[in-house]
Every structure is written in structure tokens, then in C-alpha cells.
Coordinates of C-alpha atoms (C1' of nucleotides) in Angstrom, one line a residue:
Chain Q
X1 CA 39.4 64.1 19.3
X2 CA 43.3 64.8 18.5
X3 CA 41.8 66.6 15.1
X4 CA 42.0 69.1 18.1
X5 CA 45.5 69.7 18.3
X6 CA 45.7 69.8 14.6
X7 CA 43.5 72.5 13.8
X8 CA 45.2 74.3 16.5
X9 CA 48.0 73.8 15.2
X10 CA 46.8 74.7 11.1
X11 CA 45.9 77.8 12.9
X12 CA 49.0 78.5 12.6
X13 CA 50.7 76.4 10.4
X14 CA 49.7 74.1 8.1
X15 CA 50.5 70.3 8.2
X16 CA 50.0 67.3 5.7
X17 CA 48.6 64.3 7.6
X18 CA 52.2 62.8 7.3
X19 CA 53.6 65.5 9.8
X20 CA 50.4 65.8 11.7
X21 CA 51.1 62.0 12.4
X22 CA 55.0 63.2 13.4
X23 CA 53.8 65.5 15.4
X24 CA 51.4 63.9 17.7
X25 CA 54.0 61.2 18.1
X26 CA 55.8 62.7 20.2
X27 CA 52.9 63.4 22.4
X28 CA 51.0 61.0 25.3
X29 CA 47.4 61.3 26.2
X30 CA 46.4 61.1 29.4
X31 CA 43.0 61.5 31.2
X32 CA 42.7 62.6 34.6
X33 CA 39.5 63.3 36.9
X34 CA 38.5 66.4 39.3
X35 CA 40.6 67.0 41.8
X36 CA 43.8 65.0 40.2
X37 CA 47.1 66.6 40.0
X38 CA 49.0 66.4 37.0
X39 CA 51.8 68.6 38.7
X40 CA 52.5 68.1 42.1
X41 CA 54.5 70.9 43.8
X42 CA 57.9 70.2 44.7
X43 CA 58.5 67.4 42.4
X44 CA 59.8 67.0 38.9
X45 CA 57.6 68.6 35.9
X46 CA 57.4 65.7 33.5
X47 CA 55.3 67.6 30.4
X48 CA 53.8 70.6 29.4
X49 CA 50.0 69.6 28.8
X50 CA 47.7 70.5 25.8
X51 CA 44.0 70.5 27.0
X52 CA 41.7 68.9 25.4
X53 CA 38.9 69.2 27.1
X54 CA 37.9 69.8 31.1
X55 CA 39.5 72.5 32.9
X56 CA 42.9 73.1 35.5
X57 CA 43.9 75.2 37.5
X58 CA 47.9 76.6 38.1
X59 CA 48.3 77.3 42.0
X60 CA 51.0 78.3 44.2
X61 CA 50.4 77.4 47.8
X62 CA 51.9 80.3 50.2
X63 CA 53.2 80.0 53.2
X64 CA 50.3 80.7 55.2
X65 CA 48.6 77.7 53.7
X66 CA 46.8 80.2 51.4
X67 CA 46.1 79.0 47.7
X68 CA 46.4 81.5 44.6
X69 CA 45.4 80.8 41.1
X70 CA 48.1 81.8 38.7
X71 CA 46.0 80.9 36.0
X72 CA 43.2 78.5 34.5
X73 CA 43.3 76.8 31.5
X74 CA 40.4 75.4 29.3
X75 CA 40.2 73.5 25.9
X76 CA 43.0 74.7 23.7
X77 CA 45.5 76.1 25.9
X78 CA 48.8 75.3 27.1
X79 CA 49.9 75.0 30.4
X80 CA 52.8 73.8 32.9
X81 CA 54.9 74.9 35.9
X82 CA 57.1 76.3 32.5
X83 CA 59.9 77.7 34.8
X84 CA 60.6 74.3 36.5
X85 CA 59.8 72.0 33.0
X86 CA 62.3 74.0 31.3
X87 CA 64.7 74.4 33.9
X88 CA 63.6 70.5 34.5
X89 CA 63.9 71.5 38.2
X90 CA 61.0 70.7 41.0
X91 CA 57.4 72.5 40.4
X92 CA 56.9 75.5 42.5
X93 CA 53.2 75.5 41.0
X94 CA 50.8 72.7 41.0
X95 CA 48.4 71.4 38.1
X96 CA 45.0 70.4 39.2
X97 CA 41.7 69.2 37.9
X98 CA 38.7 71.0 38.1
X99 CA 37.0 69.1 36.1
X100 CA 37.4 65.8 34.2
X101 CA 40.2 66.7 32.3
X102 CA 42.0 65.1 28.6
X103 CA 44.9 66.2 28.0
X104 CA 47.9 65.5 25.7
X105 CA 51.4 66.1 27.3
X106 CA 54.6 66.5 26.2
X107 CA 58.0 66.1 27.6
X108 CA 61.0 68.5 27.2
X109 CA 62.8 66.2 25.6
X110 CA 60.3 65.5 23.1
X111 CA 59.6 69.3 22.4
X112 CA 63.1 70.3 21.6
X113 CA 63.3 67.1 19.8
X114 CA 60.3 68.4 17.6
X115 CA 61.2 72.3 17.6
X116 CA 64.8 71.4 16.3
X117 CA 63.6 68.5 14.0
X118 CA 60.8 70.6 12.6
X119 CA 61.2 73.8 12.0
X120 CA 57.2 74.3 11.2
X121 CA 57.1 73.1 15.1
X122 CA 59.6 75.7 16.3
X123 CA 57.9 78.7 14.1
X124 CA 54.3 77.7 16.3
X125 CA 55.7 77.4 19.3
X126 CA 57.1 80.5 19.1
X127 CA 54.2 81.9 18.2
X128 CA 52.4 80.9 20.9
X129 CA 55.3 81.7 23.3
X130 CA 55.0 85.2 22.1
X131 CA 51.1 85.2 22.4
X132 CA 51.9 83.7 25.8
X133 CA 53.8 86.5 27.1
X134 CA 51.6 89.2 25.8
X135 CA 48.5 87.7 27.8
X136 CA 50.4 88.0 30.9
X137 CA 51.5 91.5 30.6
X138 CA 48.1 92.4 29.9
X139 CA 47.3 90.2 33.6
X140 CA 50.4 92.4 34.7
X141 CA 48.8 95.9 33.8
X142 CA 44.9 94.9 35.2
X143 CA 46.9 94.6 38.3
X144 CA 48.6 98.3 38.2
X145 CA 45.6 99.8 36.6
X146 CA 43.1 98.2 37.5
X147 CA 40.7 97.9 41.2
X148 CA 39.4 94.6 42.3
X149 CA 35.8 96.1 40.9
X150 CA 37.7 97.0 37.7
X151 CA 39.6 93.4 36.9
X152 CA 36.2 91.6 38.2
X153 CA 34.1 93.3 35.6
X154 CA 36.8 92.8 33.0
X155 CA 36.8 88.8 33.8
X156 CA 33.4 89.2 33.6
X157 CA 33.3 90.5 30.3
X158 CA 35.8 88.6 28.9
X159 CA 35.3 84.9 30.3
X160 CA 31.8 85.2 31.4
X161 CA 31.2 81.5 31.3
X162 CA 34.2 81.0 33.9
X163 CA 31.5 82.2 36.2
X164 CA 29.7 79.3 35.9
X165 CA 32.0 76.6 35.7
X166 CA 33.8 77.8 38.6
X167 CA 33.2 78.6 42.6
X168 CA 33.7 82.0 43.3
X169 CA 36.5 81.7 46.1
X170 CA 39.2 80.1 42.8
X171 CA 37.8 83.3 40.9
X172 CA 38.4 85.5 43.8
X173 CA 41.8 83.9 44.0
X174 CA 42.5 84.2 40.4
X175 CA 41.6 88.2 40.5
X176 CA 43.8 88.5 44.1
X177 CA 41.0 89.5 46.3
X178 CA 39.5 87.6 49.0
X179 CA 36.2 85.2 48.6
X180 CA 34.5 87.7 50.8
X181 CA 35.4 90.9 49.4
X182 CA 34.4 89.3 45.5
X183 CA 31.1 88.7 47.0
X184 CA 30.8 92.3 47.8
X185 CA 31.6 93.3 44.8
X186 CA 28.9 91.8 42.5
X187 CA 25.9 93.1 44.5
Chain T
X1 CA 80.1 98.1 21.3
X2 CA 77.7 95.7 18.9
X3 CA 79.9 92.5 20.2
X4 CA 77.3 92.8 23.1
X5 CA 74.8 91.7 20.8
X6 CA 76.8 88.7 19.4
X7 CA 77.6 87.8 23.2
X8 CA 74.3 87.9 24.3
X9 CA 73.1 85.5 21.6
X10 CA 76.0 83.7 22.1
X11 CA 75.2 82.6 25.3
X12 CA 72.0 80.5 23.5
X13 CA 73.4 79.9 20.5
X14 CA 77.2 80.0 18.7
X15 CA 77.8 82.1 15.7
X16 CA 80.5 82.4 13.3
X17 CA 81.5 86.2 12.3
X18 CA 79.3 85.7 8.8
X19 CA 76.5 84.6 10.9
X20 CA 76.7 87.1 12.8
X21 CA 77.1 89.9 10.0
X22 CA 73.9 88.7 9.1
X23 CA 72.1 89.0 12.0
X24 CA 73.2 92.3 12.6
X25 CA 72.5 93.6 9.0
X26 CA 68.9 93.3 10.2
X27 CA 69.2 95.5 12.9
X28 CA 69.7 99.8 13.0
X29 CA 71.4 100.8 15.4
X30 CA 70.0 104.0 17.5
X31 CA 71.1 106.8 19.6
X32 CA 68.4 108.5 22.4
X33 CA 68.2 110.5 25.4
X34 CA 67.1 111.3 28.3
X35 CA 63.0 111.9 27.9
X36 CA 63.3 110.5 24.1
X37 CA 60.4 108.6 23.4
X38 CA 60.9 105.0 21.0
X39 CA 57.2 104.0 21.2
X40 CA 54.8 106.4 21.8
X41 CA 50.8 105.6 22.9
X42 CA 48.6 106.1 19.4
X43 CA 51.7 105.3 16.9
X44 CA 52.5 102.2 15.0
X45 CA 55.1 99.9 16.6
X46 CA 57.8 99.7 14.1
X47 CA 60.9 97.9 16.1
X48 CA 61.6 95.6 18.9
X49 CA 64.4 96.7 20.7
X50 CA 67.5 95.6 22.2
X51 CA 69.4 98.0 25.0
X52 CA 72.7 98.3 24.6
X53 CA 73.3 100.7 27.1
X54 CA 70.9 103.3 29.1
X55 CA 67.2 102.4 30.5
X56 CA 64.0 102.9 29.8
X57 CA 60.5 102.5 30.9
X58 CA 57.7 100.5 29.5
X59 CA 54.5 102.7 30.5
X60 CA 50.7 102.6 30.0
X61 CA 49.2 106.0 30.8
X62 CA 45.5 105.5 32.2
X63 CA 42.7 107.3 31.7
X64 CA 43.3 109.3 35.0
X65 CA 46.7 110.7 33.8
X66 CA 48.5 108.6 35.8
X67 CA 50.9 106.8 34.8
X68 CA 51.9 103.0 35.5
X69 CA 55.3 101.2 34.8
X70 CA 54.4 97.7 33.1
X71 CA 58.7 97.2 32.8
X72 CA 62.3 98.4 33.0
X73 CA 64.6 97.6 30.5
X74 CA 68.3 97.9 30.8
X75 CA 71.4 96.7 29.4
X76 CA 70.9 93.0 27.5
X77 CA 66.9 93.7 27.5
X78 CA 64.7 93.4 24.7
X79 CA 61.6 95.7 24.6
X80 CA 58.6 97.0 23.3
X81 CA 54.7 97.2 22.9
X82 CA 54.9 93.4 22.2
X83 CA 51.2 93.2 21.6
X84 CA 51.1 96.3 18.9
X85 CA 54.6 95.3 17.3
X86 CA 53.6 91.8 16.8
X87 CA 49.8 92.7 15.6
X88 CA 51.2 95.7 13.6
X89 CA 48.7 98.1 15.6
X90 CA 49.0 101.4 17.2
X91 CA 50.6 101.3 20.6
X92 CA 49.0 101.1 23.4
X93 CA 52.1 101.7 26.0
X94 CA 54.8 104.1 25.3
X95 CA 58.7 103.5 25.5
X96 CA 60.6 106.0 27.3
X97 CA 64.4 107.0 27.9
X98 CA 65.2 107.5 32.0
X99 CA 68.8 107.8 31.1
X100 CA 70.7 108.9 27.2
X101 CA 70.4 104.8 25.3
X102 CA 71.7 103.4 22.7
X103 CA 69.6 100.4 21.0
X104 CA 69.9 98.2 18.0
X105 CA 66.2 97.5 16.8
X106 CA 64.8 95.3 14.8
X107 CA 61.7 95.8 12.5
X108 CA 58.9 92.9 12.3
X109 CA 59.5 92.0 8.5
X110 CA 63.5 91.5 9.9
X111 CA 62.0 89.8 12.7
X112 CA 60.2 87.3 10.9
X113 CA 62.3 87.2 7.6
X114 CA 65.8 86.4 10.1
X115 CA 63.3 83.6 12.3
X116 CA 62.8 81.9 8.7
X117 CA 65.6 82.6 6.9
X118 CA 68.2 81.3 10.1
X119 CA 66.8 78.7 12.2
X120 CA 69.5 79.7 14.9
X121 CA 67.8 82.7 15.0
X122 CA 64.5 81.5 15.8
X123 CA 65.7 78.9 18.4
X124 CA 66.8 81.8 20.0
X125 CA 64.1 84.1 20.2
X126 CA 62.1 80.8 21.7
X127 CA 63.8 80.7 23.8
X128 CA 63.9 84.2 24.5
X129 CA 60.4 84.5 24.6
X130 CA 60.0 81.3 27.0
X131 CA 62.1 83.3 29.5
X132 CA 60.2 86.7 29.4
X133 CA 56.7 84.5 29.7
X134 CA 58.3 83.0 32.7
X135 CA 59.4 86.2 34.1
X136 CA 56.2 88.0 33.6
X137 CA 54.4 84.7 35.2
X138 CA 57.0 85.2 38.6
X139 CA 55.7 88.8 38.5
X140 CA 51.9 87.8 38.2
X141 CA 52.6 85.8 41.0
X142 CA 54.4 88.3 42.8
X143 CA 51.2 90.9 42.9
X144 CA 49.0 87.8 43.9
X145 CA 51.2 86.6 46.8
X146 CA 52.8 89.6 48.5
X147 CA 52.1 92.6 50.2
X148 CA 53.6 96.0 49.2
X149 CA 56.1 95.9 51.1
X150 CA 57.6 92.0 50.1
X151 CA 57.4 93.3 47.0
X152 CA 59.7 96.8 47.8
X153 CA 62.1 94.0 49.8
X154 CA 62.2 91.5 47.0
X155 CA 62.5 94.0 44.5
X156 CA 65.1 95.6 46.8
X157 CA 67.2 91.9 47.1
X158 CA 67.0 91.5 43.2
X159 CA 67.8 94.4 41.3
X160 CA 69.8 96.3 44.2
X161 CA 71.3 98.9 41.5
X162 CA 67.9 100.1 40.3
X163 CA 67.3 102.0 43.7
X164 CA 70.0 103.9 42.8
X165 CA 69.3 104.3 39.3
X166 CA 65.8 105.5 39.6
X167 CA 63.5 108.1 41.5
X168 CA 61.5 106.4 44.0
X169 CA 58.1 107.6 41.9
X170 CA 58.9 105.1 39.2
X171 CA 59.8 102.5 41.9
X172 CA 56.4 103.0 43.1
X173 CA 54.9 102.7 40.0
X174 CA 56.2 99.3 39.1
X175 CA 55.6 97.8 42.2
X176 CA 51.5 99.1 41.8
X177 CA 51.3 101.6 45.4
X178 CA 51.6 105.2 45.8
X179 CA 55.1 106.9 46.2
X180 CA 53.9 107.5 49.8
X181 CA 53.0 104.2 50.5
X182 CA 56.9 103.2 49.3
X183 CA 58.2 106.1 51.1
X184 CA 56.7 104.8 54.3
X185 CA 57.7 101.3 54.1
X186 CA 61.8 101.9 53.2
X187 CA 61.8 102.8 57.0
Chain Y
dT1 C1' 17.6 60.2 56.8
dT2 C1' 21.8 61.9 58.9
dT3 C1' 26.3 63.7 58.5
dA4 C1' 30.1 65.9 56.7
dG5 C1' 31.9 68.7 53.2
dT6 C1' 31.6 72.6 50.1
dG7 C1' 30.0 76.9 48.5
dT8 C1' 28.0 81.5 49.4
dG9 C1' 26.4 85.9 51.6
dT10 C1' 26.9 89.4 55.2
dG11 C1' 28.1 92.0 59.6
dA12 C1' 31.8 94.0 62.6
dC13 C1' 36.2 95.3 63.0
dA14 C1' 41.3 95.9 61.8
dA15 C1' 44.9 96.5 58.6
dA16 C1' 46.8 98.2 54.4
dC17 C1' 46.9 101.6 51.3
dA18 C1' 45.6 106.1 48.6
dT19 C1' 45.0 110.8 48.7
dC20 C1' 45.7 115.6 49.9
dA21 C1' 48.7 118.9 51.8
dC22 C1' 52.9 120.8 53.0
dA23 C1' 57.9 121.3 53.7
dG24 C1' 62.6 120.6 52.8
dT25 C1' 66.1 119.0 49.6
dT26 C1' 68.6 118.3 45.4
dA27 C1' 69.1 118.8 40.3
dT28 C1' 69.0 121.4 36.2
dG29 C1' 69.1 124.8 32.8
dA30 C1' 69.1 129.9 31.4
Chain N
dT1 C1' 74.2 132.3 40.2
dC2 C1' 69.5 132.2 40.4
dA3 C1' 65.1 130.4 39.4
dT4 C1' 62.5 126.6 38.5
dA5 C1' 61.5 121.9 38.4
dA6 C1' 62.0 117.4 40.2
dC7 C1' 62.5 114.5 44.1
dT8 C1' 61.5 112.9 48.8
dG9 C1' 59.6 112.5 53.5
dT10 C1' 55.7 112.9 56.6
dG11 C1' 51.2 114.1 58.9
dA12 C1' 46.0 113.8 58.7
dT13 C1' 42.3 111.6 56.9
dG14 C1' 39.2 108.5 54.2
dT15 C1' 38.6 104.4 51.3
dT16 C1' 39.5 99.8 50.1
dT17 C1' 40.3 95.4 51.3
dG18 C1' 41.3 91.5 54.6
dT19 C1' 40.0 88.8 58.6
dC20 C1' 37.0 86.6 61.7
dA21 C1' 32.5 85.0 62.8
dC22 C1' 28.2 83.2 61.8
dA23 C1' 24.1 81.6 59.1
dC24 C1' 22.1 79.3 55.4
dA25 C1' 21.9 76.7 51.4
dC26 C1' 23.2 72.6 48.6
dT27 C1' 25.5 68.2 47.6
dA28 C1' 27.3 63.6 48.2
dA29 C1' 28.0 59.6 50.7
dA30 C1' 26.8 56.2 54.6

DNA sequence: TTTAGTGTGTGACAAACATCACAGTTATGA
DNA sequence: TCATAACTGTGATGTTTGTCACACACTAAA
């Protein structure tokens, strides 16, 4: 259950059960069901959320009234509206269920508290900052490289069960290309 | 001259001048120009680098020849094949000089022997890290978003001195469309 | 069962963008 | 200074993709 976030963790550090137990103390859990938001655009962003299990989805809502998927997340990922939780400033993004979703959240507060109070804490969370960053320049270059063809058969490839678990128009939304055009492209 | 370096980090974190002696001594300093390469695709990724002066492009040569610009990096920026330097593989982008730079780079044995040696240090990179990650995300959004030409006009609005700076090719190249396509929508 | 909502494929057309070709200009180095 | 390369704009044309429209499941709730 929260052995989760510990062996995410002692993937990268290793923790005694005495600072597991730190740790997770500065942590809620929360459970939400499909279609709840747990980040509501245009108010404040409370936590950054460790998924335990269901899947979300990040979307900005443009001005046309058109939704795009910034990105997913699954078990064992990270995700907030980071520009507005660490600027603690209103969420441009929203959070959303997909599924039933557990997650465990953390407030800024409580993850400065724990970077600066533990410096094991601060070494993984830079860590995954770093691994962070990488993934999205990788999303950066399938955009400049890559066709719509091109970054569908690398999702494919990469996350093929995505393509079960999700309807095509939030992967068509998550690639940039319309529902129809998606459809096109897998016949 | 390397104040710029103490400044920048000052503006995270303070630093006395024997802190700061010691977080230079695990930097070299370096001199390029114009056309100089610092990472080239197929090497090993020794240094992350900080600009001091000059610019340079971030590219990722496809298997057309062509060339795409995943970033810019000017004065204040850090930069590199952030995937290869921090996996100690070969590179899969290469670093280029646009203009004669001068950068103070850091190997990944400093990197990570400064993070845990001077937790001030590490703090910083966090949050240097968080920012870039947040930056890259805005740009992931960007592509998903906006047309061509909101990106030209954002672009245009937020880094004004780089249309100067740079031939309209790499401009094109950043934003993802042909240098015709950008050529046609500055009118 | 009916009804409404959601998800999916496909045709017809329009808009955005890439590509190829060419010309004119400005840098740059021998 | 001259020769060459690099940079930029613009027309013609074709490809890719978006938009609108419609049909047909499939699901969930009354």
C-alpha cells in the first residue's frame, strides 16, 4: 500500500523504517473517483500528488473551449500544476481522474520542510526533478522531429497499454492532433 | 567576470567568499567560438555548462540531415545533453557556439560530489532543475496549444533580442516550421 | 425498454504548412 | 577587392492536418 512510495523511494535512496515513517509523515492520502479534480484551474495548488494507483490526466483548457493533455500520469509518478504549486499561485492546469485514483499528496510547505530537514529527501527529489526535465525534452524533440504518424507509433511502442485504458480523443490530445485525424492514422 | 556565477547562485542561495571558492574550484572555465562544438552527437557528455557570455544551440540532427533546435542558451543558462551527461552515455544532441562563448563547466563527479559535499549546493540545483522542468512543460504546452504563428508572436513578445541575435533559419527551427513558413508570417 | 451520453470511424472540404525553385541581399574571408 | 557563402523573401504546388457533418456502436441510468 504505502510500501509503494518506499520502494520508490529505495530506488533511489535507501531509508531505515524510522525515516520511511518521517517521511510519509509529512504526506496525506487521499482517494478520489473518475472524473474528480484534484486541481481545479484557476485556484490555489494545495500538493503535488504521488500516484498510487488509478490514473490522471494534466489539461489546460484553451480558449476556444478546446482541452489538451499536458501529460498523464499512472502508478508511480509525480504530478501537479508545478509552476503554480511552487510559485503557490492559481493552477493554470487542471488534475483529473480518469480512473479511481489513490494518491498521496504533499504540500509545499511540507516538501521544503522535508528537502531541507533531510538531506536523503532533497538528493531524490532532485533526482527525479532532473529525470523530470529530461522526459520532457525528449516530448519537446518528438514534437520538432517527429509527424503525428511518427509520435503515434512511438506512444504506441512505448505505452502500448495507454491504448487500452484510454479513449482515443485524450490520446489524440495528448499527441496534439485531432480525434479524427488519430483515427486516420491507425488504419 | 566569474562574480556572474556567484550572483546567479546568489540569487537562490547566499554564499560567503570561501563558499564560494569552493564552488568554483569545481568548475573549468572555457573559451569557444563561433562554430565551436562543446557536445558533439556520438561523444561522451563530460560537463554541464554554464554561459557566461555568448550563445549557443542545443541541436538534434535527424536522420534526414536536418537539423532541429531543442534550446538556446545565453547568458545565466545552464546547458547540455542532460540525458547523456547525467547517464554518462554518448550524446545524442550536439552543443553549438552561434556567437565566440565563454563557459564555466562542471563535470558529473563535481556535480554530484559539490550536491553532497554542500547542501547549499544541491538546494540550488533543485531548484534549478524545478525551473527548467517547468519551462520545458510551458514549451510542451506551447506546441500543443498554438499555431505557428502564436508561437513566432509569443516568441517574438518574450525574448525580443533573439530576433536580432539570430538568423531567422534557427528561429524556424526552434519554433518546429520551415524558414518559409516563418518568413511568411513576420508580415 | 427508452433515452441520453460517450466513443469511434469516415467522407468532403478548407486551412495550415512543407517543399522546391529562384532571385536579391548582406557577410565573410582570401 | 573580389569571390563565395550565408541569409532572406516570395511564388507555385502538393501534402498534412483540422473542421464539419453524419452514422453507428456501446454504455449507463430512469
Amino acid at each position: 500500500m504505502s510500501h509503494q512510495l518506499r520502494k520508490h523511494i529505495e530506488e533511489v535512496v535507501a531509508l531505515n523504517d524510522e525515516e520511511y515513517a518521517f517521511v510519509l509523515s509529512h504526506f496525506s492520502k487521499k482517494a478520489y473517483r473518475k472524473h474528480d479534480f484534484l486541481i481545479r484551474r484557476g485556484e490555489p495548488v494545495k500538493y503535488c500528488y504521488f500516484v498510487i494507483s488509478g490514473l490522471l490526466k494534466l489539461i489546460y483548457d484553451d480558449a476556444d473551449g478546446k482541452q489538451h493533455i499536458a501529460s498523464f500520469a499512472m502508478e508511480n509518478w509525480w504530478e501537479s500544476d508545478f509552476a503554480a504549486y511552487f510559485a503557490q499561485s492559481k493552477a493554470q492546469l487542471s488534475l483529473q481522474c480518469i480512473e479511481d485514483t489513490h494518491v498521496l499528496g504533499i504540500s509545499l510547505e511540507n516538501y521544503n520542510k522535508l528537502a531541507a530537514d533531510f538531506s536523503k529527501m532533497e538528493h531524490f527529489f532532485l533526482k527525479k526533478s532532473n529525470a523530470g526535465h529530461i522526459a520532457s525534452q525528449k516530448r519537446i524533440l518528438s514534437f520538432l522531429t517527429s509527424s503525428a504518424k511518427e509520435r503515434y507509433e512511438q506512444l504506441l511502442k512505448e505505452h502500448p497499454s495507454l491504448f487500452q485504458r484510454l479513449p482515443k480523443t485524450l490520446l489524440a490530445s495528448y499527441l496534439g492532433v485531432s480525434r479524427e485525424t488519430l483515427s486516420r492514422l491507425s488504419s
